[in-house]
Structures are given as C-alpha cells and as structure tokens.
Coordinates of C-alpha atoms in Angstrom, one line a residue:
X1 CA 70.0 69.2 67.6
X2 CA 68.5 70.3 64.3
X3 CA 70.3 72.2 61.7
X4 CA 69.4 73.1 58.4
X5 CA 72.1 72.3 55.2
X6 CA 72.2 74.7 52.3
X7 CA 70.0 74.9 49.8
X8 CA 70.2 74.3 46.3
X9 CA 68.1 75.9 43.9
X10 CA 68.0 75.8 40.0
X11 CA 66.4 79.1 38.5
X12 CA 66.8 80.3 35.2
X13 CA 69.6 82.5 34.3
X14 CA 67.5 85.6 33.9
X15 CA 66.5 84.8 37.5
X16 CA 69.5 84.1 38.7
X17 CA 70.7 87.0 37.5
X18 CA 68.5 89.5 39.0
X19 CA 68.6 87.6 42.2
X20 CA 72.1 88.4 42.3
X21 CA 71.8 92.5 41.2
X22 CA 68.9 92.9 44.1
X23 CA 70.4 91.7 46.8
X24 CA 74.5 90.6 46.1
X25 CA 75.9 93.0 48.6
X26 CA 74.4 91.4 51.5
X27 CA 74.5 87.8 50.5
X28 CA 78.1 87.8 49.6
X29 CA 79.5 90.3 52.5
X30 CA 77.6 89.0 55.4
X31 CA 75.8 85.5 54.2
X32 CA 72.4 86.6 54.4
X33 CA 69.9 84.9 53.1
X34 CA 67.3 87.6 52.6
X35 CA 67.3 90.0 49.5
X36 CA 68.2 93.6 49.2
X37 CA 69.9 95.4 52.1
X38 CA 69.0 98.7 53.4
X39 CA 70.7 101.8 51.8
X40 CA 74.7 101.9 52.4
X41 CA 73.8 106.0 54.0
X42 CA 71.1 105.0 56.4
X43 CA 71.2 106.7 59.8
X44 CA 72.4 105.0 62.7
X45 CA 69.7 102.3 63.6
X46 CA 68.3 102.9 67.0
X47 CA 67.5 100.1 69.6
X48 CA 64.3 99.5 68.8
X49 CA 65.1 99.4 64.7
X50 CA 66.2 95.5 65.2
X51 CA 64.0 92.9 66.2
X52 CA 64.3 91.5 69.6
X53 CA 64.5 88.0 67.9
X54 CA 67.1 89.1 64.7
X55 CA 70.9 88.4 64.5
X56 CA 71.8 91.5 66.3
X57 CA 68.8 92.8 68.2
X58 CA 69.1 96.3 70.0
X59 CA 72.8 97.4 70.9
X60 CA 74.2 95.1 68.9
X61 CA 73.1 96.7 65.6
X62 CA 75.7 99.4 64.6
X63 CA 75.6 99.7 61.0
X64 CA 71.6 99.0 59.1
X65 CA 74.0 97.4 56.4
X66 CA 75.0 93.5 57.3
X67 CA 78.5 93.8 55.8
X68 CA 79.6 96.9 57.8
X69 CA 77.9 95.5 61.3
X70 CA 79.8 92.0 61.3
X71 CA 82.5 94.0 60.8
X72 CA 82.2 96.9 63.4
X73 CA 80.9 93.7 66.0
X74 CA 84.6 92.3 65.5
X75 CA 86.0 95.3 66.0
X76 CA 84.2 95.7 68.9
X77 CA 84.3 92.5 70.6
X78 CA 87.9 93.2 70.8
X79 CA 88.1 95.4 73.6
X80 CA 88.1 92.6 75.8
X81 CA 91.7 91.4 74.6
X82 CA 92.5 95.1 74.2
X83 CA 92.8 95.0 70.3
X84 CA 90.2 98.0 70.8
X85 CA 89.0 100.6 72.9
X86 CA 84.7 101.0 73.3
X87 CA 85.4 104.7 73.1
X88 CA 87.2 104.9 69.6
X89 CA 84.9 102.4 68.2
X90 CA 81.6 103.6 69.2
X91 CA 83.0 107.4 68.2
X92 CA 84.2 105.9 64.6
X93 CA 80.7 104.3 64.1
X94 CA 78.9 107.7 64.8
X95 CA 81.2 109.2 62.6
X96 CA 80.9 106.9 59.5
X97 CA 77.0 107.1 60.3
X98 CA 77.2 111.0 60.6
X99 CA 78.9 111.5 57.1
X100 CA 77.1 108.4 55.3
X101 CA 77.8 104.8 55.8
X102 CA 80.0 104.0 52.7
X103 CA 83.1 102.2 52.1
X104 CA 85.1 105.6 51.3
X105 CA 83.8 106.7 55.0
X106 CA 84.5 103.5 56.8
X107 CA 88.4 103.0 55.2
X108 CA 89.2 106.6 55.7
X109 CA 87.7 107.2 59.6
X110 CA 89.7 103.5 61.0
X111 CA 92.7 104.4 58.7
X112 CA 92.9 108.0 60.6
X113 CA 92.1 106.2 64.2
X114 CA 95.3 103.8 63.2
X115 CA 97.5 106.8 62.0
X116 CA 96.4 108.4 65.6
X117 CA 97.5 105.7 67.5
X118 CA 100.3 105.4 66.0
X119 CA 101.6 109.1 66.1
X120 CA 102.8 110.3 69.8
X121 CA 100.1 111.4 71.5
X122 CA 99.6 115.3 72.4
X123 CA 99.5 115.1 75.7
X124 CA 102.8 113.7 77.3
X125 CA 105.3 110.6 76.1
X126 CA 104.0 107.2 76.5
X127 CA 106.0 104.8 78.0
X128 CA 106.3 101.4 76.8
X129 CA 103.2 99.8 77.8
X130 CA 101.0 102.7 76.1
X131 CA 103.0 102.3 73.3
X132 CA 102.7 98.7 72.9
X133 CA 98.4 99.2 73.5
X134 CA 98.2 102.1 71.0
X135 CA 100.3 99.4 68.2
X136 CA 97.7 96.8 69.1
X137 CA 94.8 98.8 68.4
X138 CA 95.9 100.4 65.7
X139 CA 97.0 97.4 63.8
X140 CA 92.6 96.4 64.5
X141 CA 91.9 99.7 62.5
X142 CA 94.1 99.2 59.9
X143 CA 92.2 96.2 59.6
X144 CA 89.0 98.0 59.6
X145 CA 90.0 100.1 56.7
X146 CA 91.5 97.3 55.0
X147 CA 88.5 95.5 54.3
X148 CA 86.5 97.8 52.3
X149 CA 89.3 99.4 50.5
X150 CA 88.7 98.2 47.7
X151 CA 85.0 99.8 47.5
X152 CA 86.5 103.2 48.4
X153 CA 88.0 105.9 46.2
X154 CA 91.7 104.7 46.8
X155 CA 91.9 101.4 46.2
X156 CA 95.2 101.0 45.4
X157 CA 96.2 102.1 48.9
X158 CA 95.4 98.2 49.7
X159 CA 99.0 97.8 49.9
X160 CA 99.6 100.3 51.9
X161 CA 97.2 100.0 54.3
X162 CA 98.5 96.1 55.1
X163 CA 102.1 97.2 55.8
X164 CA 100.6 99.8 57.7
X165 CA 98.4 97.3 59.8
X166 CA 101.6 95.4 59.9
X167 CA 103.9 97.3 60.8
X168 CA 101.3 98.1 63.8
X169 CA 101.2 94.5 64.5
X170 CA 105.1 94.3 64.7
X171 CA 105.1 97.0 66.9
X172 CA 103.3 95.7 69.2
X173 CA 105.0 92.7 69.3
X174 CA 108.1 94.0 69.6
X175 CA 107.4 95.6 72.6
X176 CA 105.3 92.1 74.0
X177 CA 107.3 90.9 77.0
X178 CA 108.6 88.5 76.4
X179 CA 108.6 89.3 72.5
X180 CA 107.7 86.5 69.9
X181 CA 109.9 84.8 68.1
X182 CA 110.0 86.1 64.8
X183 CA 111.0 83.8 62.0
X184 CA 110.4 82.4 57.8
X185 CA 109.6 79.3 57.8
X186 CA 110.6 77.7 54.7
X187 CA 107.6 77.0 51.9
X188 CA 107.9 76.4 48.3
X189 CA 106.6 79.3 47.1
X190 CA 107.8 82.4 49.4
X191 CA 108.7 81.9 53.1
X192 CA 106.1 82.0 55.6
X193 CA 106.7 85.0 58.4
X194 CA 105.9 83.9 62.1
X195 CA 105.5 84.9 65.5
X196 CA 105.8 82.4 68.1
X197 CA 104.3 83.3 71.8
X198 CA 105.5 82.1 74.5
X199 CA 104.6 82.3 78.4
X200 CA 108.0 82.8 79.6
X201 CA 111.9 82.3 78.1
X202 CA 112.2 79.6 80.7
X203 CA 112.8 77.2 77.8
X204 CA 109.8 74.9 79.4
X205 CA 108.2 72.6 77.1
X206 CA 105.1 73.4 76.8
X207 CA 102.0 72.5 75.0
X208 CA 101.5 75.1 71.9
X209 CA 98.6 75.9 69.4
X210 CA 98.7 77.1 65.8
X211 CA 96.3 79.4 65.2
X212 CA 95.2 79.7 61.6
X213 CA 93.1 82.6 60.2
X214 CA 90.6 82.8 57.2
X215 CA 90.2 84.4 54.2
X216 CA 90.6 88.6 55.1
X217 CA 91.4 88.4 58.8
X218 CA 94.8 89.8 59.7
X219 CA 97.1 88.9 63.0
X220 CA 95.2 91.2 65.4
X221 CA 92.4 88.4 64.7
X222 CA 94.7 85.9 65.9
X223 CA 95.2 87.8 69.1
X224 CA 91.7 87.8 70.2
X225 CA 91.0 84.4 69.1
X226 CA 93.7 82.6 70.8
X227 CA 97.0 84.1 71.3
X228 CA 95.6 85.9 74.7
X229 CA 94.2 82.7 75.7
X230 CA 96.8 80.8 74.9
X231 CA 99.6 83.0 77.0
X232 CA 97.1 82.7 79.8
X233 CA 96.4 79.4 80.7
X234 CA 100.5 78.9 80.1
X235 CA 100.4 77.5 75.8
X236 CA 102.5 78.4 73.3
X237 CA 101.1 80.3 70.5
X238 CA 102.2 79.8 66.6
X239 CA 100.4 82.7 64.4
X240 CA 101.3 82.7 61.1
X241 CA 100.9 84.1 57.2
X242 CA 100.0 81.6 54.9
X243 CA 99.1 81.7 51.0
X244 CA 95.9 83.9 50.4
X245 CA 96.4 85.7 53.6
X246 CA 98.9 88.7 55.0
X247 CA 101.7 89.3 53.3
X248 CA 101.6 86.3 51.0
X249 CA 98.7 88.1 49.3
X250 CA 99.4 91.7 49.1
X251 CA 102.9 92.0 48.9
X252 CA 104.3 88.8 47.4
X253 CA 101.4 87.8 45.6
X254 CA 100.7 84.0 46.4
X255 CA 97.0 82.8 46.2
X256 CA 95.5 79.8 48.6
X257 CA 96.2 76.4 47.7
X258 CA 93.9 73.8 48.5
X259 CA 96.3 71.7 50.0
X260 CA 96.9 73.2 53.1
X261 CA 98.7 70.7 54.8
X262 CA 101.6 71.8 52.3
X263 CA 101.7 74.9 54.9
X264 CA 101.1 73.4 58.3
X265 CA 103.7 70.6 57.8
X266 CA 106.9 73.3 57.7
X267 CA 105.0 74.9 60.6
X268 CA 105.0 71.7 62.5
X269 CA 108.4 70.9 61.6
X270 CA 110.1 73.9 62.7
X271 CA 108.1 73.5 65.9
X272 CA 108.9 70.0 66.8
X273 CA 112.8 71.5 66.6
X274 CA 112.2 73.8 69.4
X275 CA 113.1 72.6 72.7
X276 CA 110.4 74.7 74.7
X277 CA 107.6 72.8 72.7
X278 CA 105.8 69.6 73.7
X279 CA 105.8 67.6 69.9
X280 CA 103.0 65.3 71.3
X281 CA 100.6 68.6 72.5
X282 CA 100.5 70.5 69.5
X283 CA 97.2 71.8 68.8
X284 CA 95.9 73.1 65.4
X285 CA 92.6 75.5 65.1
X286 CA 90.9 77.6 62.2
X287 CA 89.0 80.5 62.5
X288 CA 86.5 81.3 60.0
X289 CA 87.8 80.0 56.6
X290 CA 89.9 78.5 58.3
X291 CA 87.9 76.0 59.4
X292 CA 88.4 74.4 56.3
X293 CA 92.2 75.1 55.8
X294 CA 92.9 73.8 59.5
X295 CA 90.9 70.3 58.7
X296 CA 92.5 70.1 55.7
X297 CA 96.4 70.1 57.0
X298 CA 95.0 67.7 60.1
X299 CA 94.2 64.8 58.0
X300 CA 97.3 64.3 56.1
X301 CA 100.0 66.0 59.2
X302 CA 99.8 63.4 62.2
X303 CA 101.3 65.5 64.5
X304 CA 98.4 67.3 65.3
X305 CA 97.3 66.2 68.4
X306 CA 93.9 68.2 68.3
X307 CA 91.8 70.0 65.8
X308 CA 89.5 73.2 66.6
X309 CA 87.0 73.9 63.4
X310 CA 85.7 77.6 64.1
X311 CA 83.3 76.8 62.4
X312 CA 83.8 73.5 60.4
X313 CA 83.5 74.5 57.0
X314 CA 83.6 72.0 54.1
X315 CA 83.4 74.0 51.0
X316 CA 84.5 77.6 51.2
X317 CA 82.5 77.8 47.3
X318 CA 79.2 77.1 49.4
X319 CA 79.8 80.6 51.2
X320 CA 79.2 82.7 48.1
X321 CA 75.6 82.9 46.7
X322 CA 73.8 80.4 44.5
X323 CA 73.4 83.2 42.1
X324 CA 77.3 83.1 41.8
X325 CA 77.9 79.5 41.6
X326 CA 75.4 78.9 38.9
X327 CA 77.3 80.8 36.5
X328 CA 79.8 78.8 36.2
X329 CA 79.8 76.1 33.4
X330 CA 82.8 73.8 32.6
X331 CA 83.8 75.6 29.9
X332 CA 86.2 78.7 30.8
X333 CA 85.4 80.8 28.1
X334 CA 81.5 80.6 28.0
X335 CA 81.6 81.1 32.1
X336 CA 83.8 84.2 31.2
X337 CA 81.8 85.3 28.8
X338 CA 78.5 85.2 30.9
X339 CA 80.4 87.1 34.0
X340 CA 82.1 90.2 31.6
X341 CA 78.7 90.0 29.5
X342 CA 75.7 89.7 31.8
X343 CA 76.6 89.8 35.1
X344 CA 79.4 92.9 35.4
X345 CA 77.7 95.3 33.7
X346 CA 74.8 95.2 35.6
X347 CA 76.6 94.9 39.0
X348 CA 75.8 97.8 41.3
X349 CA 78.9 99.2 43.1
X350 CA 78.4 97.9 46.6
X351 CA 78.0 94.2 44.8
X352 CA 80.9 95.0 42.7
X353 CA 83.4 96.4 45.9
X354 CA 82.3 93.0 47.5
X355 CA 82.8 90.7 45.0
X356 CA 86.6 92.3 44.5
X357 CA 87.0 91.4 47.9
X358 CA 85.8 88.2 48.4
X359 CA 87.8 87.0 45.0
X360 CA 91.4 88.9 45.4
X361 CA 92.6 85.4 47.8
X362 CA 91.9 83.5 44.9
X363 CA 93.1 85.6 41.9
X364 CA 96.0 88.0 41.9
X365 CA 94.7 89.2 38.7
X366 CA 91.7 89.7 40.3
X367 CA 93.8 91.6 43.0
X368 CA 95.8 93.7 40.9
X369 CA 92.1 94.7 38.8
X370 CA 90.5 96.1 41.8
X371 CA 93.4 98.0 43.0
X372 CA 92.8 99.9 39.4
X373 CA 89.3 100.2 40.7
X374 CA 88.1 97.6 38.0
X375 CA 86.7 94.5 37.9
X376 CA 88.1 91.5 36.9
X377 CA 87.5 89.9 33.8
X378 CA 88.4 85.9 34.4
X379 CA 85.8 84.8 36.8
X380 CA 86.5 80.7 36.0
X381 CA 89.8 80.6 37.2
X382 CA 89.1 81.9 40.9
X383 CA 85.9 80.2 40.6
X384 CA 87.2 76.2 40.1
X385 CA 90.5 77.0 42.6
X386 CA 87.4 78.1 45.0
X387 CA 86.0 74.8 44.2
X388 CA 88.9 72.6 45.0
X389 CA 88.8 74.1 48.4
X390 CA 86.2 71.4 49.2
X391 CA 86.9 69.1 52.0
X392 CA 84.6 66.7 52.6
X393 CA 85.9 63.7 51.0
X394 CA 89.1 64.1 53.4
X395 CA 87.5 64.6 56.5
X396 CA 87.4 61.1 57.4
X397 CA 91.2 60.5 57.7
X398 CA 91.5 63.0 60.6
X399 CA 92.7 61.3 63.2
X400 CA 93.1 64.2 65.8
X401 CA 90.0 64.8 68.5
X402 CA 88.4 67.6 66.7
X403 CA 86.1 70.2 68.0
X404 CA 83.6 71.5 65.8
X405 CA 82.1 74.9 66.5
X406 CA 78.8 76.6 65.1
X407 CA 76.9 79.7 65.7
X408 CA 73.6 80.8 65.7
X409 CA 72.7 82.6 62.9
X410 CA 75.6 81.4 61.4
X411 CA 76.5 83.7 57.8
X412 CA 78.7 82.2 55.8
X413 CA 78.4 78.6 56.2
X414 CA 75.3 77.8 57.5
X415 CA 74.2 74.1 57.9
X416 CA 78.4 73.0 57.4
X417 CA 79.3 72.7 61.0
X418 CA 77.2 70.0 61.4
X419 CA 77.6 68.2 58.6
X420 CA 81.3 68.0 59.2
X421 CA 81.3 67.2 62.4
X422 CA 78.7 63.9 61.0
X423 CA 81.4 63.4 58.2
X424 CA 84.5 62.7 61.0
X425 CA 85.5 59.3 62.4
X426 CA 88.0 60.8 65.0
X427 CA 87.0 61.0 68.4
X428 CA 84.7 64.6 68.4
X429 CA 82.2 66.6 69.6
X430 CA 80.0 69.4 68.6
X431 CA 79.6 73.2 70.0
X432 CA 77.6 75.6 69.0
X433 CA 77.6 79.2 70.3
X434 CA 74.3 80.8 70.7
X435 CA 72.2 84.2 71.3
X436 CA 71.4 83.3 74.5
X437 CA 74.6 84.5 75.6
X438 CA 75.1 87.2 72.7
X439 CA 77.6 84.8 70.8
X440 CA 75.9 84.2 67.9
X441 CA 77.1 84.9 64.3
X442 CA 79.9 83.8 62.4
X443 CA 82.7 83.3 64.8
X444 CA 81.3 85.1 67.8
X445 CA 81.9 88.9 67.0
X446 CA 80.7 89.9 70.3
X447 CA 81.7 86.7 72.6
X448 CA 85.2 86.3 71.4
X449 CA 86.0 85.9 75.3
X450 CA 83.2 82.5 75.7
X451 CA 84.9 81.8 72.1
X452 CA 88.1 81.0 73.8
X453 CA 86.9 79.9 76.7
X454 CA 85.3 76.6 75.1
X455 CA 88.5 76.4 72.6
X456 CA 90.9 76.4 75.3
X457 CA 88.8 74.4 77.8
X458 CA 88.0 71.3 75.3
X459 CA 91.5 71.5 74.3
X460 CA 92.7 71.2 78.3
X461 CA 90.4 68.0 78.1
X462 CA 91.8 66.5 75.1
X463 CA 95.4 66.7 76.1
X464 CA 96.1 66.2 79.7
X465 CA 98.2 67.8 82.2
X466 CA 98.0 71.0 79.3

C-alpha cells in the first residue's frame, strides 16, 4: 500500500508567514493541506457543492468550513451509540448556517441543545431511561460548544461549559445499569478521576480495555469509540482523565506530559487489584492524539497485552502546519519575539480562536490568556513540550501486538500511521479505514460503528477466549 509522509518545506519567513495568515484556520483546525477556507458565514453547502471524489462528498458536507464539518461529522456519527439524535443535529446545523456559521453561533446553539436536554422536558416526566439518553446527549453538545469557545464572545465560560458537559456525563453514568465504578486513581500531580464499565456485577474476570482520548475529546468520545463496544461483546471498559485532558486541564490546571506511561501505570495498577479483571487481557487503545499517548505508556508498562493506535501518531508537533513549526528557533526569546512580533498581529480571528485551542493542553498560560479573549504571549514553551511528544525513537520497545489504524484522507497526521506501524518490532498489522465505506477522515467521524468493529474484532484475535 502506498502512503505519502509529510512534507518538509524551507521558505523564507516572509513566506512562511503569509502562508500561515491565508490559510491557518483550516490547516491547523482540520489538517488540510490546501490554502484559504471558504468564508466562516457561507450558506449551507448543497449536495452537489462537494465533489464526488473530496473528503466529504454530498451529504456528508455540513459546514463549507473544514473545522466546523469534522466536527459536526462526530457529532453526527454518534447517533449510532446514541450520544446524539439525527434530528437535533441536523436542526442545530441549519440553525448555525441560518444565523452565520461562526464560532459565537456554533457554542451558543449546542450549549442551548445541552441545557434542553438537560431541563425536564415539557411534555410529561421522563423516567429513568429518558433521563439517562437526554444526559448522554447532552454531555455530546456540551462538547460541541466546548470546542470553539474560545473563538466566541464568552470565552471564559470554558470552564463552565466542561462541568456542564461533565456533569452531563456523570449523569448519565449514574443512571448506567450497572453504574461505573467511579474512582481517583492516584498520580503525582492531581488524582486521575475514573469510570470503570462493567458487563455485569457478577464479579467475573473479565478481559478489559483502557480507552485513551486525544487532545480536546471529552468522555462522550470514549463512549462511541469503545465503551459501547466494549459492554457488548462482554469487556471491561477503563475511561479516564488524564493530564491535558478533562478535568486535569480546565479545572486543576495540569498540562500533558510526554511520558505517558507515568499515567497508564497507576491505571494498570489499580486494575490488576480488581478481582473482576483478567491482569493478562488488558488492552490499551488511543484515539486521535492518543495514538501517540497510548504507544507511548505501551512500551515502558508490560502489562499491556495489546495496543490499538487510532491512528498511530508519532509526533503530535507534525500535526500543526509548517508555517508554525518554522518559527521556532532554539532560542526562547527570539522565537517569542517573532510570534508576539510578526505573527499575532497579523493573525486573523478564526486563525487566532484556533491556535488558542490547539495550544491551551500544552500551556495553562496559554489557557488562562484565551479565556481573557487574548492571545498568548510565550509561544516556545508550548512549542518544545509539543516537541517532546515525539515517539518514534520508543516505538521499538513495544512489545504488545499493536494495531495501527489510518484513514483516508487522513487530517492531522497524514503519512504517520504508516510509518509507525514500519517503525514496530512487536507482532502488528496495519488498517486503514477508507471512503469506500464512508469511513474516511481522521478517526472515522461517520463510521464510528466499522471503527469499533475492526478494534474489537482484532483485539478478540490477539487475546483468545476474549
């Protein structure tokens, strides 16, 4: 199969520069390649608007603007684990395109769909299933609006907005029959919350999976991308809130660390102790960016019996734009004074709302900036923590059997999945997810259903009598 790697390029500054004005917002919010996007209030794109040969051809195409049509896709592709309802999300989009796509119109119509669903409904009491469906959808909206917060008028709602996704989330657990096991599991710098899923309270051992998320998904994502599953085919499921994600970022402030097996080791620990869990069947996947945490914590943690890359990812820092990357220098203060000089002040706002975004799990300066509804002034610091993230001198101690997934018309990390999967020794193979079947793009947004399929099948393979 043939893939194509990254590219470098080496223009001048000037270049780089204006690269990165003319087309920044869809580069770094959706990993396109091309240059320029269409304009944020475009009307709705009709079938015929896509090409029958692009990313999202026809239906598929919600939003003309990359960033908001990945993200509308997830929300989307959810209905088929019930973390959303076609109706509300196909009403929301026409809504948002009615008024003007923008990030203020996007936050504020999902926020008000969550706050629905999470008020009584007019027209009788629901009981507790109802309830527990309303929670779980709502907590996928509060997601929604999450993500562009930062590019709207409130931006210090972020906060807000989280607990309020959480405390959707924990809703819906709560009512979850049988309900997770909620738990902090100790971690040097604050305790990591979990939820751990389980079939039945038989007290069966059981073979269990530990999903890990990326780099702005929340625990609704961990639902349709293998809790579901998991219950289903009669796995434990281990979801979890680790640094740079969840509460760790906006309430207690912890950024990612590069060494991510730091994280999954406590998990796996506090797993081995449980009585319904199988120590020698204890899977370990990452979704998105966290196909790079995930492969990380596999080779130094043993007991990981099997490793799911979705997608493999083996330097997070290759996911921004060249145009980015080339600004920074050794030398902290020179790189600072290019980005604050040069760069900011000709950022237009859609670039600048992105850029927030994609930096606050690397910076809680950064963070705390944006939520002010200004930009941040040390780009170095998030920059070389970024860089650190890099994985591929470490891949080759993974023992596990490792999956490795990729996609067609794969975003963020295009060319990576295949050059990681190369780069193991372990026992692995290689899947990638394609258009033929509508499951292209980053992590699937409209196949999350084949997604777990081939996850959960390959991982029935690799550990027998699972």
């Amino acid at each position: 199969m043939t893939y194509e790697p990254t590219r470098a390029a080496g223009p001048t500054r000037r270049t780089t520069l204006a690269g990165l004005v003319g087309g920044a917002g869809a580069v770094l919010a959706a990993g396109c390649t091309s240059s320029g996007a269409p304009p944020a209030n475009a009307p709705a794109p009709g079938p015929s608007d896509s090409p029958a040969g692009g990313p999202t051809p026809g239906v598929m195409t919600l939003f003309k603007d990359p960033a908001f049509n990945f993200n509308g896709l997830l929300a989307l592709g959810g209905a088929g684990f019930g973390t959303a309802e076609v109706g509300e999300v196909l009403t929301a989009v026409n809504t948002i395109n009615k008024a003007g796509l923008s990030a203020r119109t996007y936050t504020a119509t999902f926020k008000a769909l969550g706050d629905q669903l999470m008020a009584p409904p007019r027209d009788g009491k629901p009981d507790r299933v109802t309830t527990r469906s309303r929670a779980l959808r709502a907590a996928q909206y509060y997601a929604q609006a999450l993500f562009f917060v930062l590019g709207s008028d409130d931006p210090g709602s972020e906060e807000q907005l989280y607990k309020a996704g959480r405390g959707a989330w924990d809703t819906f657990c709560g009512l979850w029959d049988p309900p997770p096991v909620k738990a902090n599991v100790a971690y040097p710098r604050t305790p990591l919350p979990v939820w751990f899923f389980r079939p039945d309270t038989s007290g069966e051992r059981r073979p269990t999976v530990i999903l890990t998320n990326g780099s702005d998904g929340q625990n609704v994502d961990m639902w349709t991308y293998g809790v579901s599953a998991a219950l289903a085919r009669g796995w434990n499921a281990l979801v979890y809130e680790g640094p740079g994600q969840g509460q760790l970022l906006f309430v207690d402030r912890v950024v990612f660390t590069p060494r991510w097996e730091t994280v999954v080791t406590p998990l796996v620990d506090w797993l081995v102790a449980r009585p319904d869990v199988d120590p020698d069947k204890i899977a370990l996947t990452g979704l998105s960016m966290g196909g790079d945490l995930a492969p990380r914590a596999a080779a130094f943690e043993d007991r990981i019996a099997a490793l799911v890359a979705m997608p493999g990812c083996l330097s997070p820092w290759l996911g921004f734009p060249p145009e980015l990357r080339k600004i920074v220098t050794p030398d902290k203060e020179a790189t600072n004074t290019i980005w604050n000089k040069e760069v900011v002040p000709a950022l237009p706002p859609d670039a600048a709302a992105t850029i927030k975004k994609r930096v606050e799990p690397f910076s809680v300066p950064a963070m705390l900036d944006a939520r002010k509804g200004k930009m941040f002034t040390d780009f170095w610091t998030p920059a070389k923590l970024i860089e650190s993230m890099d994985i591929t001198n470490v891949v080759g101690r993974i023992k596990a059997p490792t999956l490795v997934l990729d996609y067609d018309d794969e975003q963020f990390y295009p060319g990576q999945p295949r050059l990681m999967f190369d780069k193991l020794t372990a026992p692995k193979d290689y899947v990638k997810l394609t258009a033929a079947t509508g499951a292209q793009l980053h992590c699937s947004p409209m196949a999350p259903q084949q997604h777990c399929d081939v996850v959960f099948d390959w991982l029935r393979e690799k550990l027998p009598g699972s």
